[in-house]
Amino acid sequence: MTQRVLTGITTTGTPHLGNYVGAIRPAIAASRRPDTESFFFLADYHALIKCDDPARVERSRMALAATWLAAGLDPERVVFYRQSDIVEIPELTWLLTCITAKGLMNRAHAYKAATDQNQAAGEDPDLGVSMGLYSYPVLMAADILMFNAHQVPVGRDQVQHIEMTRDIAQRFNHLFGGGEELFVLPEAVVDANIELLPGLDGRKMSKSYDNVVPLFEGGSRALKDAVARIVTDSRLPGEPKDPDSTALSTLFDAFASADEARAFRDDLRGGLAWGEAKQRLVERIETEIGPMRARYDELMAQPERVEDIMQQGAARARALAAPFLARLREAVGLRAFRRSSERREGQTDKQAPPQFKQYREADGRFYFKLTAADGRLLLQSRGFEAGREAGQWIGRLKREGSTALTEAPVELGESVATSEVEAALTALAEAS
Ligand code: TRP
């Protein structure tokens, strides 16, 4: 079965080489596998939790979009979007918030770390804690459940959030599913093989240690300067060196084949000068990163092109999110008002599916309509010259749901809400 893989990238800061090796490169490689359907998004609502500087938010989301595209993300293959373009996500967040135990959020690591720190400092435990930070995991659950992802590749620090997502999904299914699994329970995927790339000083590469190698920013000059600052010992050219005494070798490993990596380490043992080793590392990285940097610069110079790509991604994501949310609204009871005789007491889902009917009228034209299980008219088409045309619209409506609905030459039935039609189309798509 095709696995749906989804991951979010918080848009604070600009990416460094560690982000590229640990997250960007493997995610893009995984998105090319034939049996996966990838959803990557810029978690810019999450960025607002940590950052109240609009210029920084703007810069970071643009830089991250360009970075992923330049690194080879194919927006035709991957559904690539900005979280804040999907209006269904905050709406789902609220539905989930209402069934999430406050006690569950009290246990979230990020929140606990903040309160522990405050307490240790003798401050009010909630000092500086916003509601955004507190309910961060609910927004993240909405990101994941909105698209019913099976797998969520994340760093180790995020595994707890996926567990919370499962808890929330299970509770929602139990309360509102009527025996049906509305939400898929997602799995966290933590790649054990991806060691954290060391920074210049050998500790984990991280902005907070000020030991990063920039990915694209600053051009090849900045790469060279950073590599020059990698800490080594004072052994002279010709003296044998321990390849594991410096971050150089591990960085080299991340960009080289096994053979090249072995040769590099052998040469160091054989006396290769540190300066020369650094030169080789720069060249090796540049071979892979150089062409990407050129694409990155090009994209950064044409923001409107990136904007277009993001808009298209959002349209694809919303074509799935909108009808699913319509179904979830039904499930929790946010329904179109209808007569009690038409109401299905206590159950929302177990019913015959809605139906399309195609027919010809006395005027010689071809028509179609969509009727609910109880026979009510949901959609009525206008007349077509050819039967084929009516058939094509039915096909599109079944395949694309609400996206096609906005374009289709149809009218809603009397006192029928768009959300009900969307839910019907989703039900049909799932039944087929
Ligand atoms: N919280 C994640 C991080 O900081 C980013 C994120 C937001 C995310 N929503 C997500 C990751 C959904 C996976 C799925 O890394």
mmCIF file of C-alpha atoms in Angstrom, residues 33-174:
data_model
loop_
_atom_site.group_PDB
_atom_site.id
_atom_site.type_symbol
_atom_site.label_atom_id
_atom_site.label_comp_id
_atom_site.label_asym_id
_atom_site.label_seq_id
_atom_site.Cartn_x
_atom_site.Cartn_y
_atom_site.Cartn_z
ATOM 1 C CA ARG A 33 10.527 6.205 -3.768
ATOM 2 C CA PRO A 34 7.693 4.838 -5.866
ATOM 3 C CA ASP A 35 5.540 3.555 -3.009
ATOM 4 C CA THR A 36 5.374 6.819 -1.082
ATOM 5 C CA GLU A 37 3.302 9.930 -1.334
ATOM 6 C CA SER A 38 5.092 12.824 0.355
ATOM 7 C CA PHE A 39 3.676 15.901 2.016
ATOM 8 C CA PHE A 40 6.266 18.495 3.048
ATOM 9 C CA PHE A 41 5.215 21.815 4.456
ATOM 10 C CA LEU A 42 6.612 24.966 5.964
ATOM 11 C CA ALA A 43 5.355 25.096 9.538
ATOM 12 C CA ASP A 44 4.999 28.859 9.616
ATOM 13 C CA TYR A 45 2.206 28.907 12.207
ATOM 14 C CA HIS A 46 4.591 27.044 14.464
ATOM 15 C CA ALA A 47 7.258 29.656 13.708
ATOM 16 C CA LEU A 48 5.014 32.358 15.179
ATOM 17 C CA ILE A 49 5.175 30.588 18.526
ATOM 18 C CA LYS A 50 8.899 31.188 18.799
ATOM 19 C CA CYS A 51 9.308 34.388 16.864
ATOM 20 C CA ASP A 52 7.518 37.730 16.929
ATOM 21 C CA ASP A 53 9.760 39.432 14.395
ATOM 22 C CA PRO A 54 7.762 39.663 11.126
ATOM 23 C CA ALA A 55 10.800 40.356 8.951
ATOM 24 C CA ARG A 56 12.540 37.267 10.278
ATOM 25 C CA VAL A 57 9.478 35.090 9.692
ATOM 26 C CA GLU A 58 9.176 36.424 6.154
ATOM 27 C CA ARG A 59 12.841 35.872 5.351
ATOM 28 C CA SER A 60 13.009 32.409 6.836
ATOM 29 C CA ARG A 61 9.949 30.958 5.099
ATOM 30 C CA MET A 62 11.130 32.279 1.733
ATOM 31 C CA ALA A 63 14.665 30.960 2.285
ATOM 32 C CA LEU A 64 13.359 27.561 3.346
ATOM 33 C CA ALA A 65 11.033 27.244 0.380
ATOM 34 C CA ALA A 66 13.890 28.102 -1.980
ATOM 35 C CA THR A 67 16.275 25.761 -0.143
ATOM 36 C CA TRP A 68 14.046 22.709 -0.482
ATOM 37 C CA LEU A 69 13.329 23.412 -4.127
ATOM 38 C CA ALA A 70 16.997 24.061 -4.889
ATOM 39 C CA ALA A 71 17.972 20.852 -3.095
ATOM 40 C CA GLY A 72 15.861 18.875 -5.547
ATOM 41 C CA LEU A 73 12.350 18.706 -4.132
ATOM 42 C CA ASP A 74 10.048 18.103 -7.093
ATOM 43 C CA PRO A 75 6.804 20.016 -6.475
ATOM 44 C CA GLU A 76 5.009 17.802 -8.989
ATOM 45 C CA ARG A 77 5.824 14.726 -6.943
ATOM 46 C CA VAL A 78 5.642 16.138 -3.461
ATOM 47 C CA VAL A 79 2.698 18.079 -2.103
ATOM 48 C CA PHE A 80 4.707 21.081 -0.908
ATOM 49 C CA TYR A 81 2.865 23.893 0.879
ATOM 50 C CA ARG A 82 2.836 26.495 3.601
ATOM 51 C CA GLN A 83 0.862 25.481 6.676
ATOM 52 C CA SER A 84 -0.662 28.964 6.884
ATOM 53 C CA ASP A 85 -2.182 28.602 3.390
ATOM 54 C CA ILE A 86 -4.349 25.725 4.536
ATOM 55 C CA VAL A 87 -7.252 27.377 6.364
ATOM 56 C CA GLU A 88 -8.608 23.961 7.262
ATOM 57 C CA ILE A 89 -5.667 23.357 9.614
ATOM 58 C CA PRO A 90 -6.574 25.952 12.267
ATOM 59 C CA GLU A 91 -10.190 24.813 12.030
ATOM 60 C CA LEU A 92 -9.202 21.218 12.658
ATOM 61 C CA THR A 93 -6.920 22.427 15.451
ATOM 62 C CA TRP A 94 -9.992 23.733 17.248
ATOM 63 C CA LEU A 95 -11.950 20.496 16.824
ATOM 64 C CA LEU A 96 -8.971 18.647 18.296
ATOM 65 C CA THR A 97 -8.360 21.209 21.044
ATOM 66 C CA CYS A 98 -11.861 20.584 22.349
ATOM 67 C CA ILE A 99 -11.186 16.911 22.969
ATOM 68 C CA THR A 100 -7.556 17.145 24.089
ATOM 69 C CA ALA A 101 -6.981 16.677 27.799
ATOM 70 C CA LYS A 102 -5.239 19.628 29.392
ATOM 71 C CA GLY A 103 -3.247 17.144 31.431
ATOM 72 C CA LEU A 104 -1.779 15.710 28.246
ATOM 73 C CA MET A 105 -0.465 19.134 27.263
ATOM 74 C CA ASN A 106 0.964 19.649 30.772
ATOM 75 C CA ARG A 107 3.290 16.744 30.040
ATOM 76 C CA ALA A 108 4.657 18.082 26.727
ATOM 77 C CA HIS A 109 8.467 18.350 26.893
ATOM 78 C CA ALA A 110 8.751 21.890 25.544
ATOM 79 C CA TYR A 111 6.203 23.228 28.001
ATOM 80 C CA LYS A 112 7.629 21.264 30.919
ATOM 81 C CA ALA A 113 11.135 22.467 30.160
ATOM 82 C CA ALA A 114 9.913 26.065 30.291
ATOM 83 C CA THR A 115 8.059 25.653 33.580
ATOM 84 C CA ASP A 116 10.906 23.678 35.173
ATOM 85 C CA GLN A 117 13.328 26.414 34.266
ATOM 86 C CA ASN A 118 11.043 29.093 35.673
ATOM 87 C CA GLN A 119 10.562 27.152 38.861
ATOM 88 C CA ALA A 120 14.293 26.627 39.305
ATOM 89 C CA ALA A 121 14.724 30.376 38.942
ATOM 90 C CA GLY A 122 12.041 30.981 41.563
ATOM 91 C CA GLU A 123 9.697 32.549 39.029
ATOM 92 C CA ASP A 124 6.048 31.927 38.253
ATOM 93 C CA PRO A 125 6.082 28.570 36.417
ATOM 94 C CA ASP A 126 4.176 29.960 33.439
ATOM 95 C CA LEU A 127 6.315 33.051 33.001
ATOM 96 C CA GLY A 128 6.776 33.728 29.277
ATOM 97 C CA VAL A 129 4.674 30.723 28.243
ATOM 98 C CA SER A 130 2.125 31.596 25.551
ATOM 99 C CA MET A 131 -0.991 29.595 24.754
ATOM 100 C CA GLY A 132 0.681 28.908 21.418
ATOM 101 C CA LEU A 133 3.589 27.152 23.098
ATOM 102 C CA TYR A 134 1.235 25.345 25.436
ATOM 103 C CA SER A 135 -0.972 23.936 22.711
ATOM 104 C CA TYR A 136 1.809 23.494 20.150
ATOM 105 C CA PRO A 137 1.221 19.710 20.046
ATOM 106 C CA VAL A 138 -2.439 20.135 19.090
ATOM 107 C CA LEU A 139 -1.528 22.245 16.063
ATOM 108 C CA MET A 140 1.026 19.622 15.137
ATOM 109 C CA ALA A 141 -1.580 16.889 15.494
ATOM 110 C CA ALA A 142 -3.852 18.835 13.131
ATOM 111 C CA ASP A 143 -0.999 19.091 10.585
ATOM 112 C CA ILE A 144 -0.644 15.337 10.590
ATOM 113 C CA LEU A 145 -4.260 14.201 10.925
ATOM 114 C CA MET A 146 -5.548 16.651 8.301
ATOM 115 C CA PHE A 147 -3.891 14.458 5.669
ATOM 116 C CA ASN A 148 -4.091 11.114 7.437
ATOM 117 C CA ALA A 149 -0.353 10.557 7.194
ATOM 118 C CA HIS A 150 0.960 7.079 7.986
ATOM 119 C CA GLN A 151 4.551 8.065 8.661
ATOM 120 C CA VAL A 152 6.053 11.186 10.135
ATOM 121 C CA PRO A 153 9.840 11.514 9.882
ATOM 122 C CA VAL A 154 10.997 13.657 12.778
ATOM 123 C CA GLY A 155 13.894 14.267 15.106
ATOM 124 C CA ARG A 156 14.000 12.379 18.382
ATOM 125 C CA ASP A 157 12.771 15.451 20.257
ATOM 126 C CA GLN A 158 9.490 15.311 18.333
ATOM 127 C CA VAL A 159 8.543 11.689 19.002
ATOM 128 C CA GLN A 160 6.442 12.646 22.010
ATOM 129 C CA HIS A 161 4.342 14.903 19.802
ATOM 130 C CA ILE A 162 3.542 12.017 17.478
ATOM 131 C CA GLU A 163 2.485 9.920 20.445
ATOM 132 C CA MET A 164 0.200 12.730 21.554
ATOM 133 C CA THR A 165 -1.190 12.904 18.024
ATOM 134 C CA ARG A 166 -2.081 9.228 18.232
ATOM 135 C CA ASP A 167 -3.797 9.779 21.573
ATOM 136 C CA ILE A 168 -5.820 12.661 20.219
ATOM 137 C CA ALA A 169 -6.716 10.783 17.018
ATOM 138 C CA GLN A 170 -7.823 7.736 18.971
ATOM 139 C CA ARG A 171 -10.068 9.783 21.180
ATOM 140 C CA PHE A 172 -11.611 11.559 18.210
ATOM 141 C CA ASN A 173 -12.216 8.280 16.390
ATOM 142 C CA HIS A 174 -13.805 6.850 19.494
#
